[in-house]
Structures are given as C-alpha cells and as structure tokens.
C-alpha cells in the first residue's frame, strides 16, 4: 500500500493571529523562561542557551541559529520557515505540532527527543540525528536525509515521502508499515530483523537482498 501525501493528516501548529514582534531573544529571556505568541524574522541567534526553555505559539522566519543550545527545550505550536538550524543540539527536546519548512538542519542533534505531529518539508537534513527518539505522527516530505541517523527509534505513523535516504542509518528501528517507495534508499543501513513489514518497490527489494547474504547471478 502506498501512502498518498495529500491524505496524510497530522496536527498543525496553532498560531494566533496577533503575534508580538521580537528582535532579540536574549533580551526577552533575561527574566523569562518562556517565549509565547511571538514572531522572529530576518535575524540571527548566536551563542545563546535555550536549554529547558519553552516556545509556545511562535514563528521563526529567515532566522539563523548558530551555536545555540536547545537541549531539553519544549516546543509547541511553532513554525520554522527558511531557517538555518545546522549543527545545533536539540537532544532531549519535546516537539508538539511543529513545522519545519525549507529549513537547513545539517548535522543537527535531535537524539533522545519526543516528536508528536511534526513535519519536515523541503528541508536539508543531511547527517541529522534522531537516535533513540520517539516519533509519532511525523512527516518527512521532499527532504535530503543523506547519512541521517534514524536508528534505535520508535516509529508510529511516520511518513517518509520523496526523500533522499542514501547512507541513512535505520538499524534497530522497527519499520513495519513504513513506505519508502518514493525514496532513494541506496546504501541504506538497516538490520534484517527490522525489515518486516517495510514497504518498498521490487527494485528496492532487490537491492536489500545483500543484507541476506544472497548473491544474484
């Protein structure tokens, strides 16, 4: 069975119509541990710790995050659009109804996180790590996931459409019901025991036979 992306429904970020414009997150966080109902545009956030901070109903648009500590951050109803979040540490983060649109997350660490109703669209996620994360109702649509770490994860209603998964590591992640027919899975790393129920094309299935030690003449 092939998933139709137009039929996939997950919870979208709930953003109020009126948002406060924020120019400097550092100033805002001097006395607060929560950023809510705000929009941050056309700026950069550098050398700041957002560890254990709460983001609620926030839009980030055209924002570059550099050397930012996002560890254990709680992100709910947030949109990241045209943002660069590369090489930042989100380990242990909790994301609920979060959207990444046309973002760059190269080398970002999202390991040991909890993801609920999260979408990644048209984003560069090369070498991103989700190791040991719990993903439920998560969409990856038209993303570059080359060399990504998706191993030792728990998947529930995870949809991966039109993605580049070359050299991605999905070992020790149960893939039952996951449809990769629209993806490039060349040189994918996965355990034999995790392939049960994985949905692939005949050609993809042929390429996976090497995992069984089968030689085709």
mmCIF file of C-alpha atoms in Angstrom:
data_model
loop_
_atom_site.group_PDB
_atom_site.id
_atom_site.type_symbol
_atom_site.label_atom_id
_atom_site.label_comp_id
_atom_site.label_asym_id
_atom_site.label_seq_id
_atom_site.Cartn_x
_atom_site.Cartn_y
_atom_site.Cartn_z
ATOM 1 C CA UNK A 1 0.000 0.000 0.000
ATOM 2 C CA UNK A 2 1.414 3.391 -0.997
ATOM 3 C CA UNK A 3 0.736 6.452 1.128
ATOM 4 C CA UNK A 4 -0.825 9.443 -0.591
ATOM 5 C CA UNK A 5 0.725 12.542 0.959
ATOM 6 C CA UNK A 6 -2.452 14.501 0.303
ATOM 7 C CA UNK A 7 -4.335 12.116 2.575
ATOM 8 C CA UNK A 8 -1.844 12.268 5.438
ATOM 9 C CA UNK A 9 -3.200 14.344 8.284
ATOM 10 C CA UNK A 10 -1.300 15.419 11.373
ATOM 11 C CA UNK A 11 -1.884 18.241 13.809
ATOM 12 C CA UNK A 12 -0.714 21.623 12.524
ATOM 13 C CA UNK A 13 0.763 24.403 14.681
ATOM 14 C CA UNK A 14 -1.934 26.527 16.299
ATOM 15 C CA UNK A 15 -0.776 30.113 15.880
ATOM 16 C CA UNK A 16 -2.858 33.129 16.990
ATOM 17 C CA UNK A 17 -3.395 35.951 14.503
ATOM 18 C CA UNK A 18 -1.712 38.583 16.657
ATOM 19 C CA UNK A 19 1.939 37.981 17.471
ATOM 20 C CA UNK A 20 4.454 40.198 19.221
ATOM 21 C CA UNK A 21 7.497 41.073 17.114
ATOM 22 C CA UNK A 22 10.704 40.033 18.841
ATOM 23 C CA UNK A 23 14.085 41.298 17.691
ATOM 24 C CA UNK A 24 16.384 39.928 20.366
ATOM 25 C CA UNK A 25 15.588 36.634 22.075
ATOM 26 C CA UNK A 26 18.439 37.115 24.535
ATOM 27 C CA UNK A 27 16.798 40.231 25.982
ATOM 28 C CA UNK A 28 13.437 38.509 26.165
ATOM 29 C CA UNK A 29 14.880 35.609 28.133
ATOM 30 C CA UNK A 30 16.618 37.688 30.776
ATOM 31 C CA UNK A 31 13.598 37.463 33.063
ATOM 32 C CA UNK A 32 11.512 34.774 31.389
ATOM 33 C CA UNK A 33 11.822 31.061 30.669
ATOM 34 C CA UNK A 34 9.089 31.047 28.058
ATOM 35 C CA UNK A 35 8.605 32.683 24.675
ATOM 36 C CA UNK A 36 4.978 32.698 23.534
ATOM 37 C CA UNK A 37 2.801 34.282 20.838
ATOM 38 C CA UNK A 38 5.754 35.918 19.110
ATOM 39 C CA UNK A 39 7.315 36.194 15.665
ATOM 40 C CA UNK A 40 11.046 36.446 14.988
ATOM 41 C CA UNK A 41 12.064 37.414 11.460
ATOM 42 C CA UNK A 42 15.195 38.162 9.429
ATOM 43 C CA UNK A 43 17.660 37.860 12.271
ATOM 44 C CA UNK A 44 20.316 35.662 13.804
ATOM 45 C CA UNK A 45 20.531 33.982 17.193
ATOM 46 C CA UNK A 46 24.095 33.259 18.280
ATOM 47 C CA UNK A 47 25.882 31.841 21.300
ATOM 48 C CA UNK A 48 22.790 31.536 23.498
ATOM 49 C CA UNK A 49 21.470 28.788 25.743
ATOM 50 C CA UNK A 50 17.797 27.960 25.254
ATOM 51 C CA UNK A 51 18.157 24.851 27.398
ATOM 52 C CA UNK A 52 14.904 23.964 29.198
ATOM 53 C CA UNK A 53 13.147 26.988 27.635
ATOM 54 C CA UNK A 54 9.529 26.772 26.429
ATOM 55 C CA UNK A 55 8.476 28.025 22.987
ATOM 56 C CA UNK A 56 4.701 28.244 22.587
ATOM 57 C CA UNK A 57 2.924 29.647 19.505
ATOM 58 C CA UNK A 58 5.990 31.180 17.864
ATOM 59 C CA UNK A 59 7.020 31.751 14.245
ATOM 60 C CA UNK A 60 10.684 31.869 13.233
ATOM 61 C CA UNK A 61 11.168 33.113 9.678
ATOM 62 C CA UNK A 62 14.523 33.636 7.955
ATOM 63 C CA UNK A 63 16.422 33.138 11.216
ATOM 64 C CA UNK A 64 19.941 31.716 11.517
ATOM 65 C CA UNK A 65 20.722 29.844 14.741
ATOM 66 C CA UNK A 66 24.436 29.452 15.438
ATOM 67 C CA UNK A 67 25.947 27.644 18.426
ATOM 68 C CA UNK A 68 22.575 27.553 20.185
ATOM 69 C CA UNK A 69 21.894 25.101 22.999
ATOM 70 C CA UNK A 70 18.357 23.716 22.507
ATOM 71 C CA UNK A 71 18.783 20.778 24.888
ATOM 72 C CA UNK A 72 15.551 19.634 26.560
ATOM 73 C CA UNK A 73 13.670 22.541 25.026
ATOM 74 C CA UNK A 74 9.861 22.296 24.926
ATOM 75 C CA UNK A 75 8.489 23.448 21.565
ATOM 76 C CA UNK A 76 4.720 23.557 20.976
ATOM 77 C CA UNK A 77 2.805 25.173 18.093
ATOM 78 C CA UNK A 78 5.908 26.556 16.395
ATOM 79 C CA UNK A 79 6.796 27.183 12.743
ATOM 80 C CA UNK A 80 10.381 27.361 11.483
ATOM 81 C CA UNK A 81 10.415 28.726 7.935
ATOM 82 C CA UNK A 82 13.566 29.314 5.866
ATOM 83 C CA UNK A 83 15.686 28.903 8.989
ATOM 84 C CA UNK A 84 19.213 27.572 9.408
ATOM 85 C CA UNK A 85 19.427 25.308 12.454
ATOM 86 C CA UNK A 86 22.513 23.368 11.383
ATOM 87 C CA UNK A 87 24.834 21.754 13.916
ATOM 88 C CA UNK A 88 22.755 22.767 16.924
ATOM 89 C CA UNK A 89 21.960 20.475 19.856
ATOM 90 C CA UNK A 90 18.271 19.623 20.387
ATOM 91 C CA UNK A 91 18.932 16.445 22.351
ATOM 92 C CA UNK A 92 16.131 15.523 24.736
ATOM 93 C CA UNK A 93 13.788 18.088 23.177
ATOM 94 C CA UNK A 94 9.996 17.721 23.144
ATOM 95 C CA UNK A 95 8.248 18.938 19.971
ATOM 96 C CA UNK A 96 4.459 19.035 19.549
ATOM 97 C CA UNK A 97 2.738 20.475 16.488
ATOM 98 C CA UNK A 98 5.933 21.867 14.975
ATOM 99 C CA UNK A 99 6.617 22.582 11.312
ATOM 100 C CA UNK A 100 9.991 22.933 9.578
ATOM 101 C CA UNK A 101 9.584 24.474 6.119
ATOM 102 C CA UNK A 102 12.517 24.877 3.745
ATOM 103 C CA UNK A 103 14.954 24.721 6.636
ATOM 104 C CA UNK A 104 18.579 23.660 6.949
ATOM 105 C CA UNK A 105 19.284 21.179 9.745
ATOM 106 C CA UNK A 106 22.578 19.718 8.553
ATOM 107 C CA UNK A 107 24.315 17.836 11.363
ATOM 108 C CA UNK A 108 21.757 18.843 13.984
ATOM 109 C CA UNK A 109 21.383 16.584 17.023
ATOM 110 C CA UNK A 110 17.746 15.717 17.769
ATOM 111 C CA UNK A 111 18.545 12.487 19.573
ATOM 112 C CA UNK A 112 16.542 11.200 22.552
ATOM 113 C CA UNK A 113 13.699 13.529 21.619
ATOM 114 C CA UNK A 114 9.919 13.218 21.645
ATOM 115 C CA UNK A 115 8.111 14.239 18.446
ATOM 116 C CA UNK A 116 4.348 14.493 18.087
ATOM 117 C CA UNK A 117 2.656 15.975 14.986
ATOM 118 C CA UNK A 118 5.898 17.286 13.485
ATOM 119 C CA UNK A 119 6.543 17.936 9.788
ATOM 120 C CA UNK A 120 9.772 18.437 7.858
ATOM 121 C CA UNK A 121 9.101 19.830 4.379
ATOM 122 C CA UNK A 122 11.598 20.658 1.610
ATOM 123 C CA UNK A 123 14.444 20.708 4.131
ATOM 124 C CA UNK A 124 18.137 19.808 4.084
ATOM 125 C CA UNK A 125 18.576 17.296 6.903
ATOM 126 C CA UNK A 126 21.861 15.691 5.910
ATOM 127 C CA UNK A 127 23.595 13.906 8.792
ATOM 128 C CA UNK A 128 20.844 14.857 11.226
ATOM 129 C CA UNK A 129 20.485 12.545 14.229
ATOM 130 C CA UNK A 130 17.212 11.252 15.683
ATOM 131 C CA UNK A 131 18.829 8.320 17.501
ATOM 132 C CA UNK A 132 16.796 6.914 20.416
ATOM 133 C CA UNK A 133 13.897 9.287 19.684
ATOM 134 C CA UNK A 134 10.155 8.614 19.859
ATOM 135 C CA UNK A 135 8.385 9.784 16.686
ATOM 136 C CA UNK A 136 4.597 9.666 16.364
ATOM 137 C CA UNK A 137 2.652 11.296 13.527
ATOM 138 C CA UNK A 138 5.745 12.736 11.869
ATOM 139 C CA UNK A 139 6.161 13.594 8.179
ATOM 140 C CA UNK A 140 9.350 13.928 6.136
ATOM 141 C CA UNK A 141 8.405 15.312 2.722
ATOM 142 C CA UNK A 142 10.963 16.062 -0.002
ATOM 143 C CA UNK A 143 13.896 16.181 2.418
ATOM 144 C CA UNK A 144 17.567 15.360 1.996
ATOM 145 C CA UNK A 145 18.256 12.797 4.730
ATOM 146 C CA UNK A 146 21.603 11.587 3.422
ATOM 147 C CA UNK A 147 23.672 9.983 6.166
ATOM 148 C CA UNK A 148 20.981 10.654 8.735
ATOM 149 C CA UNK A 149 20.783 8.707 11.992
ATOM 150 C CA UNK A 150 17.323 7.224 12.474
ATOM 151 C CA UNK A 151 18.487 4.165 14.346
ATOM 152 C CA UNK A 152 17.141 2.890 17.671
ATOM 153 C CA UNK A 153 13.997 4.985 17.200
ATOM 154 C CA UNK A 154 10.348 4.250 17.904
ATOM 155 C CA UNK A 155 8.166 4.948 14.855
ATOM 156 C CA UNK A 156 4.375 5.303 14.934
ATOM 157 C CA UNK A 157 2.569 6.807 11.939
ATOM 158 C CA UNK A 158 5.794 8.099 10.422
ATOM 159 C CA UNK A 159 5.549 9.051 6.748
ATOM 160 C CA UNK A 160 8.611 9.471 4.529
ATOM 161 C CA UNK A 161 7.831 10.804 1.043
ATOM 162 C CA UNK A 162 10.193 11.725 -1.815
ATOM 163 C CA UNK A 163 13.244 11.774 0.448
ATOM 164 C CA UNK A 164 16.930 11.117 -0.253
ATOM 165 C CA UNK A 165 17.904 8.421 2.240
ATOM 166 C CA UNK A 166 21.263 7.418 0.789
ATOM 167 C CA UNK A 167 23.529 6.029 3.537
ATOM 168 C CA UNK A 168 20.867 6.703 6.176
ATOM 169 C CA UNK A 169 21.047 4.501 9.276
ATOM 170 C CA UNK A 170 17.735 2.952 10.376
ATOM 171 C CA UNK A 171 19.155 -0.015 12.240
ATOM 172 C CA UNK A 172 17.284 -1.215 15.339
ATOM 173 C CA UNK A 173 14.200 0.758 14.291
ATOM 174 C CA UNK A 174 11.096 -1.290 13.511
ATOM 175 C CA UNK A 175 9.950 -0.323 10.011
ATOM 176 C CA UNK A 176 6.632 -2.146 9.777
ATOM 177 C CA UNK A 177 4.218 -0.087 7.668
ATOM 178 C CA UNK A 178 6.852 2.467 6.630
ATOM 179 C CA UNK A 179 6.533 3.230 2.910
ATOM 180 C CA UNK A 180 9.822 4.127 1.217
ATOM 181 C CA UNK A 181 8.720 3.514 -2.374
ATOM 182 C CA UNK A 182 9.155 7.169 -3.354
ATOM 183 C CA UNK A 183 12.608 7.479 -1.751
ATOM 184 C CA UNK A 184 16.190 6.808 -2.772
ATOM 185 C CA UNK A 185 17.398 4.199 -0.260
ATOM 186 C CA UNK A 186 20.769 3.393 -1.839
ATOM 187 C CA UNK A 187 23.324 2.105 0.683
ATOM 188 C CA UNK A 188 20.786 2.350 3.478
ATOM 189 C CA UNK A 189 21.875 0.772 6.774
ATOM 190 C CA UNK A 190 19.244 -1.435 8.358
ATOM 191 C CA UNK A 191 19.055 -4.728 10.245
ATOM 192 C CA UNK A 192 17.394 -7.783 8.734
ATOM 193 C CA UNK A 193 15.119 -8.068 11.762
ATOM 194 C CA UNK A 194 13.830 -4.518 11.198
ATOM 195 C CA UNK A 195 12.687 -5.063 7.595
ATOM 196 C CA UNK A 196 9.489 -6.958 8.476
ATOM 197 C CA UNK A 197 6.554 -5.040 7.023
ATOM 198 C CA UNK A 198 8.684 -2.376 5.277
ATOM 199 C CA UNK A 199 7.045 -1.220 2.025
ATOM 200 C CA UNK A 200 9.420 -0.953 -0.950
ATOM 201 C CA UNK A 201 9.390 -1.310 -4.739
ATOM 202 C CA UNK A 202 10.579 -4.533 -6.413
ATOM 203 C CA UNK A 203 13.810 -2.815 -7.424
ATOM 204 C CA UNK A 204 14.400 -1.584 -3.863
ATOM 205 C CA UNK A 205 13.692 -5.075 -2.548
ATOM 206 C CA UNK A 206 16.316 -6.431 -4.903
ATOM 207 C CA UNK A 207 18.916 -4.009 -3.556
ATOM 208 C CA UNK A 208 18.086 -5.085 0.012
ATOM 209 C CA UNK A 209 18.818 -8.744 -0.705
ATOM 210 C CA UNK A 210 22.503 -8.049 0.012
ATOM 211 C CA UNK A 211 21.513 -7.849 3.678
ATOM 212 C CA UNK A 212 20.531 -11.514 3.470
ATOM 213 C CA UNK A 213 23.869 -12.516 2.030
ATOM 214 C CA UNK A 214 22.204 -13.524 -1.240
ATOM 215 C CA UNK A 215 24.270 -13.381 -4.421
ATOM 216 C CA UNK A 216 22.190 -12.759 -7.544
ATOM 217 C CA UNK A 217 23.665 -14.007 -10.833
#
